[in-house]
Coordinates of C-alpha atoms in Angstrom, one line a residue:
W1 CA 0.0 0.0 0.0
E2 CA 2.9 2.4 0.7
V3 CA 4.3 2.0 -2.7
R4 CA 0.7 2.4 -4.3
A5 CA 0.1 5.4 -2.2
S6 CA 3.3 7.0 -3.4
V7 CA 2.2 6.4 -7.1
I8 CA -1.3 7.9 -6.4
R9 CA -0.1 10.8 -4.6
K10 CA 2.5 11.5 -7.4
G11 CA -0.2 11.1 -9.9
I12 CA -2.3 13.8 -8.3
L13 CA 0.6 16.3 -8.3
S14 CA 1.6 15.6 -11.7
G15 CA -1.9 15.7 -12.9
A16 CA -2.7 18.9 -11.3
D17 CA 0.6 20.5 -12.5
L18 CA 1.8 20.8 -9.0
V19 CA 5.0 18.6 -8.9
K20 CA 7.1 21.7 -8.7
M21 CA 5.3 23.9 -6.4
P22 CA 5.0 27.6 -7.0
P23 CA 7.0 29.7 -4.7
R24 CA 5.4 30.4 -1.4
T25 CA 5.2 34.0 -1.7
S26 CA 4.2 36.4 1.0
L27 CA 0.5 35.9 1.7
K28 CA 0.0 39.6 2.8
P29 CA -3.3 39.1 4.6
I30 CA -5.9 41.8 4.5
Y31 CA -8.3 41.9 7.2
R32 CA -11.9 43.7 7.3
N33 CA -15.0 44.2 9.2
K34 CA -14.5 42.0 12.4
R35 CA -18.1 41.3 14.0
E36 CA -18.1 39.9 17.5
Y37 CA -21.2 38.0 18.7
S38 CA -21.8 36.4 22.1
D39 CA -20.2 33.1 21.3
Y40 CA -17.7 33.6 18.4
S41 CA -16.4 36.5 16.1
V42 CA -16.2 36.8 12.3
E43 CA -13.6 38.5 10.3
N44 CA -13.2 39.0 6.6
V45 CA -9.8 38.0 5.1
A46 CA -8.0 38.0 1.8
I47 CA -4.8 36.3 1.1
E48 CA -2.5 36.4 -1.8
S49 CA -2.0 32.7 -3.0
L50 CA 0.1 34.1 -5.8
P51 CA 1.3 37.8 -6.1
G52 CA -1.7 39.7 -7.1
F53 CA -4.0 36.6 -6.9
Y54 CA -6.6 37.2 -4.0
V55 CA -8.3 34.3 -2.1
T56 CA -11.3 35.7 -0.1
G57 CA -12.7 34.2 3.2
S58 CA -14.1 34.5 6.7
I59 CA -12.3 33.7 9.9
Y60 CA -14.4 32.4 12.9
R61 CA -12.8 32.4 16.1
P62 CA -14.4 31.6 19.6
I63 CA -14.9 34.3 22.1
E64 CA -13.7 32.1 25.0
G65 CA -10.6 30.1 24.7
S66 CA -7.0 30.5 25.5
G67 CA -3.7 28.9 24.5
Q68 CA -3.1 27.0 21.3
L69 CA -6.4 26.4 19.7
P70 CA -7.4 23.6 17.0
A71 CA -8.0 24.9 13.4
I72 CA -10.4 23.8 10.6
L73 CA -10.6 24.6 6.9
C74 CA -14.1 24.8 5.5
P75 CA -14.0 24.6 1.6
H76 CA -17.4 24.9 0.2
G77 CA -19.2 23.0 -2.6
H78 CA -20.2 24.1 -6.0
W79 CA -24.0 24.9 -5.6
S80 CA -24.7 27.3 -8.2
D81 CA -27.4 29.8 -7.1
P82 CA -25.6 33.1 -6.9
E83 CA -28.1 33.9 -3.9
D84 CA -27.4 31.0 -1.8
Y85 CA -24.1 29.5 -2.7
G86 CA -20.3 29.4 -1.5
R87 CA -19.4 30.7 2.0
Y88 CA -22.6 32.7 2.2
R89 CA -24.8 29.7 2.6
E90 CA -26.5 29.1 5.6
D91 CA -25.3 25.7 6.3
M92 CA -21.6 27.2 5.8
Q93 CA -22.2 29.8 8.5
K94 CA -23.9 27.6 10.9
R95 CA -21.1 25.0 10.5
C96 CA -18.1 27.4 10.7
A97 CA -19.7 29.3 13.9
T98 CA -20.6 26.1 15.5
L99 CA -17.1 24.7 15.3
A100 CA -15.7 28.0 16.5
K101 CA -17.9 28.1 19.5
M102 CA -16.5 24.5 20.2
G103 CA -13.0 26.0 20.4
A104 CA -11.6 26.0 16.9
V105 CA -10.3 28.8 14.6
V106 CA -12.2 28.1 11.5
I107 CA -11.7 29.5 7.9
S108 CA -14.1 29.3 4.9
Y109 CA -12.7 30.4 1.6
D110 CA -14.1 31.0 -1.7
M111 CA -13.7 28.6 -4.6
L112 CA -12.6 29.9 -7.9
G113 CA -15.5 31.6 -9.7
Y114 CA -17.6 31.7 -6.7
G115 CA -18.3 34.4 -4.0
E116 CA -16.1 37.5 -4.3
M117 CA -13.6 35.5 -6.5
G118 CA -16.4 35.2 -9.1
D119 CA -17.7 38.9 -8.5
Y120 CA -14.5 40.3 -9.6
G121 CA -14.2 38.4 -12.9
L122 CA -12.7 34.8 -12.2
E123 CA -14.5 31.8 -13.7
H124 CA -14.9 28.4 -12.6
R125 CA -15.1 26.6 -15.7
Y126 CA -11.5 27.1 -16.7
P127 CA -9.0 24.3 -17.8
K128 CA -6.8 24.8 -14.7
T129 CA -9.3 25.2 -12.1
L130 CA -8.3 22.2 -10.2
K131 CA -4.7 23.2 -10.0
T132 CA -5.8 26.7 -8.9
Q133 CA -8.3 25.6 -6.2
L134 CA -5.9 23.1 -4.9
W135 CA -3.0 25.5 -4.6
N136 CA -5.4 27.9 -3.0
S137 CA -6.2 25.4 -0.4
I138 CA -2.5 24.7 0.4
R139 CA -2.1 28.6 0.7
V140 CA -5.1 28.8 3.0
L141 CA -3.5 25.9 5.1
D142 CA -0.1 28.0 5.1
F143 CA -2.1 31.0 6.4
I144 CA -4.1 29.3 9.1
E145 CA -0.9 27.6 10.3
S146 CA 0.8 30.9 10.6
L147 CA -1.6 32.3 13.1
E148 CA -0.2 32.6 16.5
E149 CA -3.1 31.0 18.4
V150 CA -3.4 28.0 16.4
D151 CA -2.0 24.5 17.3
K152 CA -0.2 23.3 14.0
S153 CA -0.6 19.8 15.1
R154 CA -4.4 19.9 15.3
I155 CA -5.6 21.1 11.8
G156 CA -8.8 19.7 10.3
I157 CA -10.8 20.0 7.2
T158 CA -14.3 19.4 6.3
G159 CA -16.3 20.2 3.2
A160 CA -19.4 18.8 1.2
S161 CA -19.4 17.9 -2.5
G162 CA -16.7 19.9 -4.4
G163 CA -15.7 20.9 -0.8
G164 CA -15.5 17.2 0.0
T165 CA -13.1 16.9 -3.0
Q166 CA -10.9 19.5 -1.6
S167 CA -11.1 18.0 1.6
F168 CA -9.7 14.6 0.7
L169 CA -7.4 16.1 -2.2
L170 CA -5.5 18.4 0.3
T171 CA -5.4 15.6 3.0
A172 CA -3.9 13.4 0.3
I173 CA -1.0 15.6 -0.5
D174 CA -0.4 17.5 2.7
E175 CA 0.5 15.6 6.0
R176 CA -0.2 18.7 8.0
I177 CA -4.1 18.0 7.9
A178 CA -4.6 15.8 11.0
V179 CA -8.4 15.0 10.7
S180 CA -10.6 15.0 7.6
V181 CA -14.3 14.9 7.0
P182 CA -15.0 14.7 3.3
A183 CA -18.9 14.9 3.0
V184 CA -21.1 13.4 0.2
M185 CA -18.2 13.0 -2.4
V186 CA -16.0 9.8 -1.9
S187 CA -17.3 7.3 -4.4
A188 CA -15.8 4.5 -6.5
H189 CA -17.6 5.3 -9.7
F190 CA -18.0 9.2 -9.7
F191 CA -15.1 11.6 -9.9
G192 CA -16.9 15.0 -9.7
G193 CA -19.0 16.9 -11.9
C194 CA -16.8 20.0 -12.8
V195 CA -13.5 21.1 -13.9
G196 CA -12.4 21.8 -10.2
E197 CA -12.9 18.2 -9.4
S198 CA -11.9 16.0 -12.5
G199 CA -10.8 18.7 -15.0
M200 CA -7.1 17.7 -15.0
P201 CA -5.7 14.1 -15.2
I202 CA -5.2 13.4 -11.4
H203 CA -7.0 10.1 -11.7
K204 CA -5.1 8.6 -14.9
S205 CA -1.8 8.8 -16.5
E206 CA 0.6 6.5 -18.2
A207 CA 2.0 5.6 -14.8
H208 CA -1.2 5.1 -13.0
E209 CA -5.1 4.8 -12.6
T210 CA -7.0 5.3 -9.5
N211 CA -10.3 6.8 -8.0
N212 CA -11.6 9.1 -5.3
V213 CA -11.8 6.1 -2.9
E214 CA -7.9 5.4 -3.1
I215 CA -7.3 9.2 -2.9
A216 CA -9.2 9.4 0.2
A217 CA -7.4 6.3 1.6
L218 CA -4.1 8.4 1.5
A219 CA -5.4 10.0 4.7
A220 CA -4.5 6.7 6.7
P221 CA -3.8 6.5 9.5
R222 CA -5.0 10.0 10.4
P223 CA -8.8 10.2 11.6
M224 CA -11.3 10.4 8.7
L225 CA -15.0 10.5 8.7
L226 CA -16.8 9.8 5.5
I227 CA -20.5 11.4 5.3
S228 CA -22.7 9.8 2.7
D229 CA -26.3 9.6 2.0
G230 CA -28.7 7.2 -0.2
G231 CA -29.7 10.0 -2.8
D232 CA -26.2 10.5 -4.7
W233 CA -23.2 8.6 -5.7
T234 CA -22.1 7.9 -2.4
K235 CA -25.1 5.7 -1.7
N236 CA -22.7 2.6 -1.6
N237 CA -20.3 3.7 1.0
P238 CA -21.3 1.2 3.7
E239 CA -20.9 -1.7 1.4
V240 CA -18.3 -0.4 -1.1
E241 CA -16.1 2.5 -0.3
Y242 CA -15.9 2.3 3.5
P243 CA -14.8 -1.4 3.9
Y244 CA -12.1 -0.8 1.3
I245 CA -10.8 2.2 3.2
Q246 CA -11.1 0.4 6.6
R247 CA -8.9 -2.2 5.1
I248 CA -6.1 0.2 4.4
Y249 CA -6.5 1.6 7.8
N250 CA -6.4 -1.9 9.0
F251 CA -2.8 -2.1 7.7
Y252 CA -1.9 0.6 10.2
D253 CA -3.7 -1.1 13.1
S254 CA -5.9 2.1 13.0
R255 CA -9.2 0.8 11.8
E256 CA -11.1 2.5 14.6
L257 CA -9.8 5.9 13.3
V258 CA -12.2 5.8 10.1
E259 CA -15.8 6.0 10.4
N260 CA -18.8 6.3 8.2
W261 CA -21.9 8.5 8.9
H262 CA -24.5 7.3 6.5
L263 CA -27.9 8.7 5.9
P264 CA -29.9 6.3 3.5
N265 CA -32.9 8.5 3.1
E266 CA -31.2 11.8 2.3
D267 CA -30.0 13.4 -0.5
H268 CA -26.8 15.5 -1.6
D269 CA -26.2 18.6 0.8
Y270 CA -24.4 19.3 4.1
G271 CA -27.6 19.6 6.2
Y272 CA -28.0 19.5 10.1
S273 CA -28.1 15.7 10.1
K274 CA -24.9 15.3 8.5
R275 CA -23.3 18.1 10.5
K276 CA -24.5 16.2 13.6
G277 CA -22.2 13.4 12.6
M278 CA -19.2 15.7 11.9
Y279 CA -19.2 17.7 15.2
P280 CA -18.6 14.8 17.7
F281 CA -15.9 13.4 15.2
M282 CA -14.0 16.7 15.1
A283 CA -14.5 17.2 19.0
K284 CA -13.0 13.6 19.7
H285 CA -10.0 14.0 17.3
L286 CA -9.2 17.6 17.6
G287 CA -9.8 18.2 21.4
L288 CA -13.0 20.5 20.9
D289 CA -15.8 20.9 23.5
I290 CA -18.9 19.6 22.0
G291 CA -20.6 20.4 25.4
N292 CA -20.4 24.0 24.4
V293 CA -22.9 23.5 21.7
S294 CA -25.2 20.8 23.3
D295 CA -28.6 21.4 24.6
E296 CA -30.2 19.6 27.7
T297 CA -30.9 16.5 25.5
G298 CA -27.3 16.3 24.2
E299 CA -28.2 17.3 20.7
V300 CA -26.2 20.0 18.9
D301 CA -28.1 23.2 19.0
E302 CA -27.0 25.8 16.2
S303 CA -29.7 28.3 17.1
F304 CA -27.1 30.6 18.6
V305 CA -25.7 31.3 15.1
I306 CA -26.3 34.8 13.6
L307 CA -26.9 34.4 9.9
E308 CA -25.2 37.3 8.1
E309 CA -26.1 38.8 4.8
K310 CA -23.5 38.4 2.1
E311 CA -22.5 42.0 1.9
E312 CA -21.4 41.8 5.6
M313 CA -18.9 39.0 4.5
F314 CA -17.2 40.9 1.6
V315 CA -13.5 41.7 1.9
F316 CA -13.6 44.2 -1.0
N317 CA -16.5 46.7 -1.6
E318 CA -16.9 50.3 -2.8
E319 CA -15.0 51.5 0.4
N320 CA -12.3 49.0 0.3
P321 CA -11.9 48.1 -3.6
L322 CA -9.8 45.2 -4.8
P323 CA -6.2 46.4 -5.1
A324 CA -5.2 47.9 -8.6
D325 CA -2.6 45.0 -9.1
A326 CA -5.4 42.3 -8.6
I327 CA -5.5 39.2 -11.1
I328 CA -9.1 39.3 -12.4
S329 CA -8.7 37.0 -15.4
N330 CA -8.1 33.4 -15.3
K331 CA -5.6 33.5 -18.3
L332 CA -3.3 35.5 -16.0
I333 CA -3.2 33.1 -12.9
W334 CA -0.6 31.0 -14.2
D335 CA 0.7 33.4 -16.9
N336 CA -0.9 31.2 -19.7

């Protein structure tokens, strides 16, 4: 398996054109509009993943908490309604705020062509979107790791759909991710429905052929929870994908570190019932306090979350415009 894993990992990097990583230039974070609520704070942020290429996002922090804190990356999926997509979605805000109240520093960030990265002209449907999104995730990880309050040994990631793809891809190539929860995406027969998930040859080359199950298995022996449902391509997780990944974890005597939260009567989303499986897993493996968000019956209560309008979450607006040197064309991201 170690030999096979090395081939798969090289295949991802080669297929994504990231064998030779770009220089890790200064991130130059820009912070905007910090809001403090009773249980958590939210602050808008942009980083330069490449010179002049701004990745926009939101940082959620616990109001209470001291010392080194765990951190969690929350990439979003590719739902397409401009009024209900990306990091502005209700489920994204609830997930990030709840994890923050549990004691984590959480960052949600825009995918290429979504949110602010779509507003200022970048497109999702472009040949190198997979490369760009994966590189952005690496740089967001660099950023969150650089924060003084973050414990570098306790960094997790979770996302659904295309965000699930980002979750298992980043975990596969970057050992800094300690815990991963890819939701409604790991499938033996489906590679993703857009250029950001399967638009470059990460699954097949002259030297290898693989699928997302093996890619997700590269997380072993780090803790991983697969979230699946009966209404999409993850419907076979309990019988097909999960047993295979358990077998890989068993090679490391770590079978108990991989779990499957399967909801056979549900569809493709990251709704409350799916988040309800993720919260205790993150709490268990990152040292978070799920009691901070539990009601008297022991259920996770997200009612404290303040849902914001998307305009509150903008890094750039009329008062604080996008810098003049910003890259706003896909053609210029990689200079070709």
